[in-house]
Short mmCIF file of C-alpha atoms and ligand atoms in Angstrom, two decimals:
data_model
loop_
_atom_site.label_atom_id
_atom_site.label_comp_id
_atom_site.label_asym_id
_atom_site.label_seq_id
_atom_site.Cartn_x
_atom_site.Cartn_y
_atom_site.Cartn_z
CA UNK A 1 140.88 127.54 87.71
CA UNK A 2 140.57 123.75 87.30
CA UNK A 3 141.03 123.23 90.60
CA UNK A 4 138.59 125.97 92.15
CA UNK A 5 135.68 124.45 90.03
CA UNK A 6 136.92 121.17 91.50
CA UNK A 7 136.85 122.29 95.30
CA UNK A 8 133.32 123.80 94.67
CA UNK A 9 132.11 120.57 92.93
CA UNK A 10 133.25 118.82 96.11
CA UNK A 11 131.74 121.26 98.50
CA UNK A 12 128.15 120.86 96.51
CA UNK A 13 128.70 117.13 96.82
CA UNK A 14 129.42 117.36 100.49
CA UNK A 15 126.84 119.84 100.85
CA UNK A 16 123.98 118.04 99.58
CA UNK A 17 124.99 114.86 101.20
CA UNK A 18 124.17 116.86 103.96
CA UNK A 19 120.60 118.15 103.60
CA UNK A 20 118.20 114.75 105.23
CA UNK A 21 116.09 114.77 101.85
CA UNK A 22 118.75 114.66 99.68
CA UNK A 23 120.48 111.90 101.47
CA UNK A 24 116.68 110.49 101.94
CA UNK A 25 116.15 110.78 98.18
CA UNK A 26 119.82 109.07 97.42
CA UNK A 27 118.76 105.85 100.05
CA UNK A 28 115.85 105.59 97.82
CA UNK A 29 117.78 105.97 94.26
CA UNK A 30 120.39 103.20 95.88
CA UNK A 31 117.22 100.72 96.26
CA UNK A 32 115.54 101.76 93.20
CA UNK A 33 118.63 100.68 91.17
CA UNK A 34 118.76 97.37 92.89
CA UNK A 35 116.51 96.57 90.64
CA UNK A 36 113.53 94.58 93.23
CA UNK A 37 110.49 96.09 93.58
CA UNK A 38 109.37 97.03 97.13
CA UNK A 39 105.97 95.39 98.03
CA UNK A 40 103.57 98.26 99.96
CA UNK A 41 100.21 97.78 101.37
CA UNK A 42 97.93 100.65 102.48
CA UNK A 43 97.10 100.70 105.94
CA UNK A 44 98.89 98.12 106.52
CA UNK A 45 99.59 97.72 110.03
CA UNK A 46 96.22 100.06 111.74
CA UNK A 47 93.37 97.20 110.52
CA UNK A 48 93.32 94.28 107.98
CA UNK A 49 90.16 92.32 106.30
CA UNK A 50 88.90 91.32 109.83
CA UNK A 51 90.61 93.24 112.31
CA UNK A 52 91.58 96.71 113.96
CA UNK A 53 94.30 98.22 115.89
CA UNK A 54 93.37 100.40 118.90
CA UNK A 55 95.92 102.99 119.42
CA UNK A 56 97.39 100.98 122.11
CA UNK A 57 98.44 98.25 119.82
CA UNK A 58 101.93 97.51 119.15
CA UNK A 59 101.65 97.48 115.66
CA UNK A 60 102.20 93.68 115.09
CA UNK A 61 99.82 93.03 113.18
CA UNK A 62 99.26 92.90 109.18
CA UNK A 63 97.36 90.73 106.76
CA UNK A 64 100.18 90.58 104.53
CA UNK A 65 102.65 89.30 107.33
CA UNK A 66 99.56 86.45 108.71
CA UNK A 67 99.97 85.57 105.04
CA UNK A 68 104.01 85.31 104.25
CA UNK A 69 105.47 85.95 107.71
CA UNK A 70 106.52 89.06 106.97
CA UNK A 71 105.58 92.66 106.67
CA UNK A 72 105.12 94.94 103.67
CA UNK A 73 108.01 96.84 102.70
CA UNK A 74 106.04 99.84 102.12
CA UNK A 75 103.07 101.15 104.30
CA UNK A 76 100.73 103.60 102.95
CA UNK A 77 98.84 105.79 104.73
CA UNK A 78 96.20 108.61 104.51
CA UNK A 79 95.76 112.37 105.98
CA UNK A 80 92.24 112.56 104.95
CA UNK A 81 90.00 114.60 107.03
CA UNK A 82 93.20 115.48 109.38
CA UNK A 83 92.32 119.04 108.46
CA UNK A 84 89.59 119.25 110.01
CA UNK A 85 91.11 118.99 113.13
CA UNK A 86 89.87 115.72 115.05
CA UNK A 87 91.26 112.35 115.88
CA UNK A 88 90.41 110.38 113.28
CA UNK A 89 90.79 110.10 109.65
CA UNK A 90 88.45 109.26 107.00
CA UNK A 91 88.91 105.66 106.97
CA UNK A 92 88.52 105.77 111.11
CA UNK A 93 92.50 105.52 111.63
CA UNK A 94 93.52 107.79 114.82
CA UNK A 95 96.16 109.97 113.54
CA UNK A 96 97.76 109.09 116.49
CA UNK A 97 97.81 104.87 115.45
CA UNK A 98 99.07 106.20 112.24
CA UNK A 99 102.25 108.14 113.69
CA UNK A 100 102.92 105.12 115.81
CA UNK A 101 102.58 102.66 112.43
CA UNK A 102 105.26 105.54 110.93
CA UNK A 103 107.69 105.11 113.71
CA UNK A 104 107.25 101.28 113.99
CA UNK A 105 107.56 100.76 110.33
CA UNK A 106 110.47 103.06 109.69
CA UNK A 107 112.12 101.80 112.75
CA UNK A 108 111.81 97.87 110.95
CA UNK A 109 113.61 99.85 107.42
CA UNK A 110 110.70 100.29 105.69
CA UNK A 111 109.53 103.05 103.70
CA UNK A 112 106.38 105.36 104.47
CA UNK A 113 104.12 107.00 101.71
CA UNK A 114 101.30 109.36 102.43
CA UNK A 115 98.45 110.53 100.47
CA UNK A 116 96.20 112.98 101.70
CA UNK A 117 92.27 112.75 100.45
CA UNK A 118 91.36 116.29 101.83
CA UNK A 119 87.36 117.26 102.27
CA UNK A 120 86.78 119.97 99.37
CA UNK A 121 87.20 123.01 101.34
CA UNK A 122 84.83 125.42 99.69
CA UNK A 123 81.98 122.97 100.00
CA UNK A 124 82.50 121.19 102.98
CA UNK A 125 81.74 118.02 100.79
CA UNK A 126 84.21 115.07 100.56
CA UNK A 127 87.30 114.68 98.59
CA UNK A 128 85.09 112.69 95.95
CA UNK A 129 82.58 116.01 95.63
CA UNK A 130 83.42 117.35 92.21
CA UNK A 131 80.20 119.75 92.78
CA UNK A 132 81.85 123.18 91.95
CA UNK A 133 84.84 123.69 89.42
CA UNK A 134 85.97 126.56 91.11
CA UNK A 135 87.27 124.99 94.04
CA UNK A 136 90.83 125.14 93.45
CA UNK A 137 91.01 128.61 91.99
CA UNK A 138 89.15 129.82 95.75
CA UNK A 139 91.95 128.07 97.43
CA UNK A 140 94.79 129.63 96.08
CA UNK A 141 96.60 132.87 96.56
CA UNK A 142 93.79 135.64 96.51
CA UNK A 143 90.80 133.11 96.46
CA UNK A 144 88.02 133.35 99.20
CA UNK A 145 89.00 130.01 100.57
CA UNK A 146 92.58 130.80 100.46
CA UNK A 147 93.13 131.17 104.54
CA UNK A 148 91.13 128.48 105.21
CA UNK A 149 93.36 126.48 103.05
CA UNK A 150 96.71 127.99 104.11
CA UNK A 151 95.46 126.37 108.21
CA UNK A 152 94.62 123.02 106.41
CA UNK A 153 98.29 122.60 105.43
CA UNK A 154 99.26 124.17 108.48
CA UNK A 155 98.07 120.49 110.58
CA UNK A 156 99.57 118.44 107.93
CA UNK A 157 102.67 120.36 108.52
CA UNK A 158 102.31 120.17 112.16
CA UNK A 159 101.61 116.26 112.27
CA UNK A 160 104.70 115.89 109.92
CA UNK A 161 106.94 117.65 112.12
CA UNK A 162 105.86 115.17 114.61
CA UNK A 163 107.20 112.23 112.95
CA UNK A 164 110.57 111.34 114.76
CA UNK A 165 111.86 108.01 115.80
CA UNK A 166 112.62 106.73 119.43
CA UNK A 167 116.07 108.75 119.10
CA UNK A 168 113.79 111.92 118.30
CA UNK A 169 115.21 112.10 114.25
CA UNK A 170 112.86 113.18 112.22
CA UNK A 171 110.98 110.49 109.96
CA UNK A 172 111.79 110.90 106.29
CA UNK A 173 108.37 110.01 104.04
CA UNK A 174 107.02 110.00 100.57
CA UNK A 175 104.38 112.75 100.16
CA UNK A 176 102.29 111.57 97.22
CA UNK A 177 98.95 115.11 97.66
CA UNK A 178 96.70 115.74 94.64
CA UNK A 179 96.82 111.84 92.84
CA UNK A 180 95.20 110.95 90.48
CA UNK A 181 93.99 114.70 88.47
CA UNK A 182 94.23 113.30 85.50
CA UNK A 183 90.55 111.71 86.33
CA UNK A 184 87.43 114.48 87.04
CA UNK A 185 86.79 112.18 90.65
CA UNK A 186 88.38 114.44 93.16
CA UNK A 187 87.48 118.45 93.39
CA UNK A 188 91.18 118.94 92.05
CA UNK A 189 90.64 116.54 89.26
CA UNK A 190 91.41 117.15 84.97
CA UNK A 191 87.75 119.15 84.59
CA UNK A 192 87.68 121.09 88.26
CA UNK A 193 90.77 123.22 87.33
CA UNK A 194 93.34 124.66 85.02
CA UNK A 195 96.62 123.25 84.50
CA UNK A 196 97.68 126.55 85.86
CA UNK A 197 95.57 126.08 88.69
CA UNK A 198 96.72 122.84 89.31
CA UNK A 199 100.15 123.80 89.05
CA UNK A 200 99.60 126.30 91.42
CA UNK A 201 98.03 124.34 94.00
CA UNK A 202 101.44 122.15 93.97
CA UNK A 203 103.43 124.58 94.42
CA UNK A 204 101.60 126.14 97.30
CA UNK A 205 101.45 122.80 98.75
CA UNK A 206 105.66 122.73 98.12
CA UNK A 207 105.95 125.84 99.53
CA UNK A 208 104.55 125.18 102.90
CA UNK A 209 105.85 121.63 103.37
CA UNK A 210 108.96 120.95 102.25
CA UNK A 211 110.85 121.93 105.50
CA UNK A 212 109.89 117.99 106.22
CA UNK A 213 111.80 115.66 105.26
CA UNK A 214 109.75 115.00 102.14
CA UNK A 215 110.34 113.33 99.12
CA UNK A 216 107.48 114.41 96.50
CA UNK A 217 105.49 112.03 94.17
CA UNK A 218 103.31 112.74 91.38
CA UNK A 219 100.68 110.19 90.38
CA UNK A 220 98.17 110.62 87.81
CA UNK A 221 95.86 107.66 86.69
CA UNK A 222 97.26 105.83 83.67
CA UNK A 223 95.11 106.05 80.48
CA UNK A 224 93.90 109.16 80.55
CA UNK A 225 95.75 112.29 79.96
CA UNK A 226 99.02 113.29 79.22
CA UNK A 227 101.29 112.20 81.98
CA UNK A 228 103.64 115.71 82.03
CA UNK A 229 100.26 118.05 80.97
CA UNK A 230 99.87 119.13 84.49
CA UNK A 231 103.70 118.12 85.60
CA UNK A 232 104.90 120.69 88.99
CA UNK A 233 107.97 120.74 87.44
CA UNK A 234 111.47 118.33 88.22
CA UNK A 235 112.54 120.94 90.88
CA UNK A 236 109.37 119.40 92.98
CA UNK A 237 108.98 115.94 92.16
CA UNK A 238 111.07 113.22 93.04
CA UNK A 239 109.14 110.28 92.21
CA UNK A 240 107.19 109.57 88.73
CA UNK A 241 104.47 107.84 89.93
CA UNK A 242 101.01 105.43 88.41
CA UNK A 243 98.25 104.72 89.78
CA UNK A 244 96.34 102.05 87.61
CA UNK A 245 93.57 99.21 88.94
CA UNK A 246 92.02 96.45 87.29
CA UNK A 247 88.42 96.12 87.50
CA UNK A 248 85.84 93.65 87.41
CA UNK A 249 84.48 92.40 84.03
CA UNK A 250 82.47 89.20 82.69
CA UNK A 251 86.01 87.08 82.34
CA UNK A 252 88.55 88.19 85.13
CA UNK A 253 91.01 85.76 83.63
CA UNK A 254 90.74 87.73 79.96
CA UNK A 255 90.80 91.44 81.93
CA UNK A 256 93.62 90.10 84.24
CA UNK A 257 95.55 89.55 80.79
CA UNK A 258 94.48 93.14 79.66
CA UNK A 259 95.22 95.06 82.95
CA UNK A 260 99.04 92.80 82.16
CA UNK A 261 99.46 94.55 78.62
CA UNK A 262 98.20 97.58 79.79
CA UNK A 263 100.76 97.89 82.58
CA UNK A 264 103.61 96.62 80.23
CA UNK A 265 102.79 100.05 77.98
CA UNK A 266 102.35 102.53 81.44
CA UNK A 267 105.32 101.42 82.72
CA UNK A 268 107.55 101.15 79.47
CA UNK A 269 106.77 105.11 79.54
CA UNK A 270 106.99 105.49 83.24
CA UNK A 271 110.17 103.76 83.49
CA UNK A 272 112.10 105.76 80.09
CA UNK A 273 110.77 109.21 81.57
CA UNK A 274 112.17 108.48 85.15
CA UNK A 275 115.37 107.14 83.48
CA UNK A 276 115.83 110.48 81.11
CA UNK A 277 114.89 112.92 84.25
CA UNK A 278 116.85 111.14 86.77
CA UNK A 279 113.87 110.67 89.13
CA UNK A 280 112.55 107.66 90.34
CA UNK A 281 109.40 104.98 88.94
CA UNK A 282 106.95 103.37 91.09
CA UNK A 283 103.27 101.93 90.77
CA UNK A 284 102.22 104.28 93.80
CA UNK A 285 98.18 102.48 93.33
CA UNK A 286 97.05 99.22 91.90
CA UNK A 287 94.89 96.61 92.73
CA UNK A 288 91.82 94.49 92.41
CA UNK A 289 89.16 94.75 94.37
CA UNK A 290 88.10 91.32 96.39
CA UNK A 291 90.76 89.74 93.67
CA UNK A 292 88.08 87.85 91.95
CA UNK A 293 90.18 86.38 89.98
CA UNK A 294 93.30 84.82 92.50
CA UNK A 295 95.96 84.40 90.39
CA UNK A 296 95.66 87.67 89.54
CA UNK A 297 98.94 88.45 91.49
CA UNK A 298 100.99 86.27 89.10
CA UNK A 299 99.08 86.35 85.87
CA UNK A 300 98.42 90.26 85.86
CA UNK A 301 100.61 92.32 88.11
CA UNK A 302 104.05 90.18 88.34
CA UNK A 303 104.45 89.74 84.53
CA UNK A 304 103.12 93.55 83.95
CA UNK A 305 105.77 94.56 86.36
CA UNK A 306 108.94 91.99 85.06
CA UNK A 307 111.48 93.86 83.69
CA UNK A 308 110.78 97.22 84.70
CA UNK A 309 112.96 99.49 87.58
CA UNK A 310 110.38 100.74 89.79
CA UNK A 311 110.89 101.34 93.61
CA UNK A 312 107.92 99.86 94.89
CA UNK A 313 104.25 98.80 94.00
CA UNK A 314 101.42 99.00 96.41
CA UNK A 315 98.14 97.95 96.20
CA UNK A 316 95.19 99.59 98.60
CA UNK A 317 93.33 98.62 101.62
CA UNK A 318 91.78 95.78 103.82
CA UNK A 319 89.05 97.36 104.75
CA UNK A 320 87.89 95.96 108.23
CA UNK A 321 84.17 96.92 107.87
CA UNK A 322 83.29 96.18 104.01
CA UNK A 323 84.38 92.67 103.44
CA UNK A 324 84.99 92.69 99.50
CA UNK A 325 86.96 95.71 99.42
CA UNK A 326 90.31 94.45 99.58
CA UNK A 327 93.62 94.43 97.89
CA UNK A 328 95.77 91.95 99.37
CA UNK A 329 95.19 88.60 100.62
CA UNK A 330 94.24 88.05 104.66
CA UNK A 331 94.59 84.51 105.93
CA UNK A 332 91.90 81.95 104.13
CA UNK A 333 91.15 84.25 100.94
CA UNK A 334 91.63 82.33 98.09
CA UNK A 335 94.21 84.08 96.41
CA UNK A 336 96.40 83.65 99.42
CA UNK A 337 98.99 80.74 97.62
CA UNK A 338 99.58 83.20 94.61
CA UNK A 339 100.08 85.81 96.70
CA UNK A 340 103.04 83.90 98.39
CA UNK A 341 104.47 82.83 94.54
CA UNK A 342 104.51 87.01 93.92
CA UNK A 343 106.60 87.86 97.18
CA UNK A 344 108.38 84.69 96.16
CA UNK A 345 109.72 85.80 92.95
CA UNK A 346 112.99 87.20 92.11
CA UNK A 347 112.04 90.88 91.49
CA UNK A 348 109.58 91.45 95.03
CA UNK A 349 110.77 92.52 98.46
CA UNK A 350 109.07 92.40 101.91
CA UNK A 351 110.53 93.43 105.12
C1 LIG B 1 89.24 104.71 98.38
C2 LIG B 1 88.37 103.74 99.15
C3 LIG B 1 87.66 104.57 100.18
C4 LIG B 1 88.67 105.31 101.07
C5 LIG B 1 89.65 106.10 100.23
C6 LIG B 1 90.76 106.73 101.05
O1 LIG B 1 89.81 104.12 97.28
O2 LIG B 1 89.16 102.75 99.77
O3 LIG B 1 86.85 103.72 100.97
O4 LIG B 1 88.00 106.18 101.95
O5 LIG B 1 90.21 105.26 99.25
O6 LIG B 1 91.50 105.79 101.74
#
């Protein structure tokens, strides 16, 4: 008997060894316990503070690489808008730049998350229009928008099942849809829906996508509700994700030393749950906007972040075309030497 339960033990190992996001989920688990932290940048490689990458571009550069001479571990990216069926996405990134960042940046070893800021599909509105609280409910199963919604996933599931690399393998990513609920900001947000509803929409979401190679994230803002209120459930999510910024106050030295404590405390939590559940931690958002405050990088986010196992931190975007929204440093900005002590220390990684 001992031995049959043995054989079938081995043949669930072998099994699941097998199946790409299993295997993609234990490559991540192996460099989560390595205890550094990945460094990710969004939109890393398709435009920085002063510059933007045609299609045609090879994909060389990256603000964070002029800076340190090397390029973000992690590279975040956005579907936004790619359900509506055109080119571009709502930041102006071709969704064809943004496979070819994918391939590039997986091809180097680094790791690919994508968030998806969808245009609220009963209204037409944006992502950010928060106009009608019955959004999700129309979307889901029996809902007047339901259809509409079930072709939306049906291009991100197409432009997934694009992503191969030059050998034509498919591209293994971090799917991180529906961040940040536990704020009212987006239509799927803490006062637009149900915890049922919410729940529902995830699983939907699960349902159609996860023949990808996908490994799931869940990333509610930190500070506001209860993290596991509106949890999909372990059987879904993979990675325990915060997102968390610091903003701009009177003293940006004194709120640089909050946004430090308040981390400590968010990722204390993050960091016990992951550990009890066996998934993984990572600050999947953070950042401050045009850094006011440059060392920011080493008196707010490395100390917040020492001694806490989390795959990766990324902050958000240069963007090319509104010169004070940006989270890393580009050549010349002042907190560019700081930025260099972070990568610098013991616990970050670049490429
Ligand atoms: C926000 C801002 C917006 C952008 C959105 C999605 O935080 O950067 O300008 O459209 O993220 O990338």
């Amino acid at each position: 008997m001992r031995t049959i339960h043995y054989l079938l033990l081995i043949a669930l190992v072998l099994l699941c060894s097998c199946n790409p996001k299993v295997k993609y989920f234990n490559d991540l688990k192996a460099r989560y316990e390595s205890g550094k932290i990945m460094y990710g940048h969004q939109d890393d490689l398709t435009y920085g503070h002063t510059w933007y990458a045609e299609f045609e571009s090879d994909m060389t550069a990256s603000d964070v690489k002029s800076v340190t001479g090397h390029y973000p571990a992690v590279l975040g990216l956005d579907l936004g808008e790619i359900e509506l069926g055109g080119e571009f996405n709502l930041d102006s990134v071709k969704f064809s730049a943004s496979r070819k960042a994918i391939q590039t940046h997986y091809e180097r070893g680094g790791i690919i998350t994508l968030s998806w800021h969808p245009r609220n599909p009963k209204t037409g509105g944006t992502a950010w229009d928060v106009s009608d609280p019955k959004t999700v409910a129309s979307i889901l199963e029996g809902g007047e928008y339901h259809s509409k919604f079930m072709s939306w996933l049906e291009i991100v599931n197409e432009f997934l099942d694009s992503l191969v690399d030059s050998k034509g393998k498919p591209i293994p990513i971090i799917f991180r849809p529906w961040h940040e609920h536990t704020g009212s900001w987006f239509w799927w947000g803490q006062d637009l829906c149900t915890t049922e509803e919410y729940i529902a929409l995830w699983k939907l979401t699960y349902k159609v996508l996860n023949d990808n190679n996908i490994v799931w994230a869940y990333s509610p803002n930190y500070g506001y509700k209860d993290y596991f209120e509106r949890y999909p459930g372990d059987d879904i999510i993979d990675i325990l994700g915060y997102d968390g910024y610091c903003f701009e106050a009177e003293d940006n030295k004194e709120i640089t030393a909050f946004y430090c404590s308040e981390l400590k405390r968010e990722l204390d939590f993050l960091c016990a749950a992951a550990q009890e559940r066996g998934k993984i931690a990572a600050l999947t958002e953070t950042g401050f906007e045009g850094i006011p405050y440059p060392k920011w990088w080493t008196e707010g986010l490395l100390p917040g972040l020492k001694g806490h196992k989390l795959l990766y931190v990324l902050t958000w975007r240069n963007a090319w075309n509104r010169p004070s929204h940006y989270y890393a440093p580009y050549p010349g900005s002042p907190d560019e030497a700081d930025f260099i002590e972070f990568v610098n220390s013991d616990i970050i990684t670049l490429l």
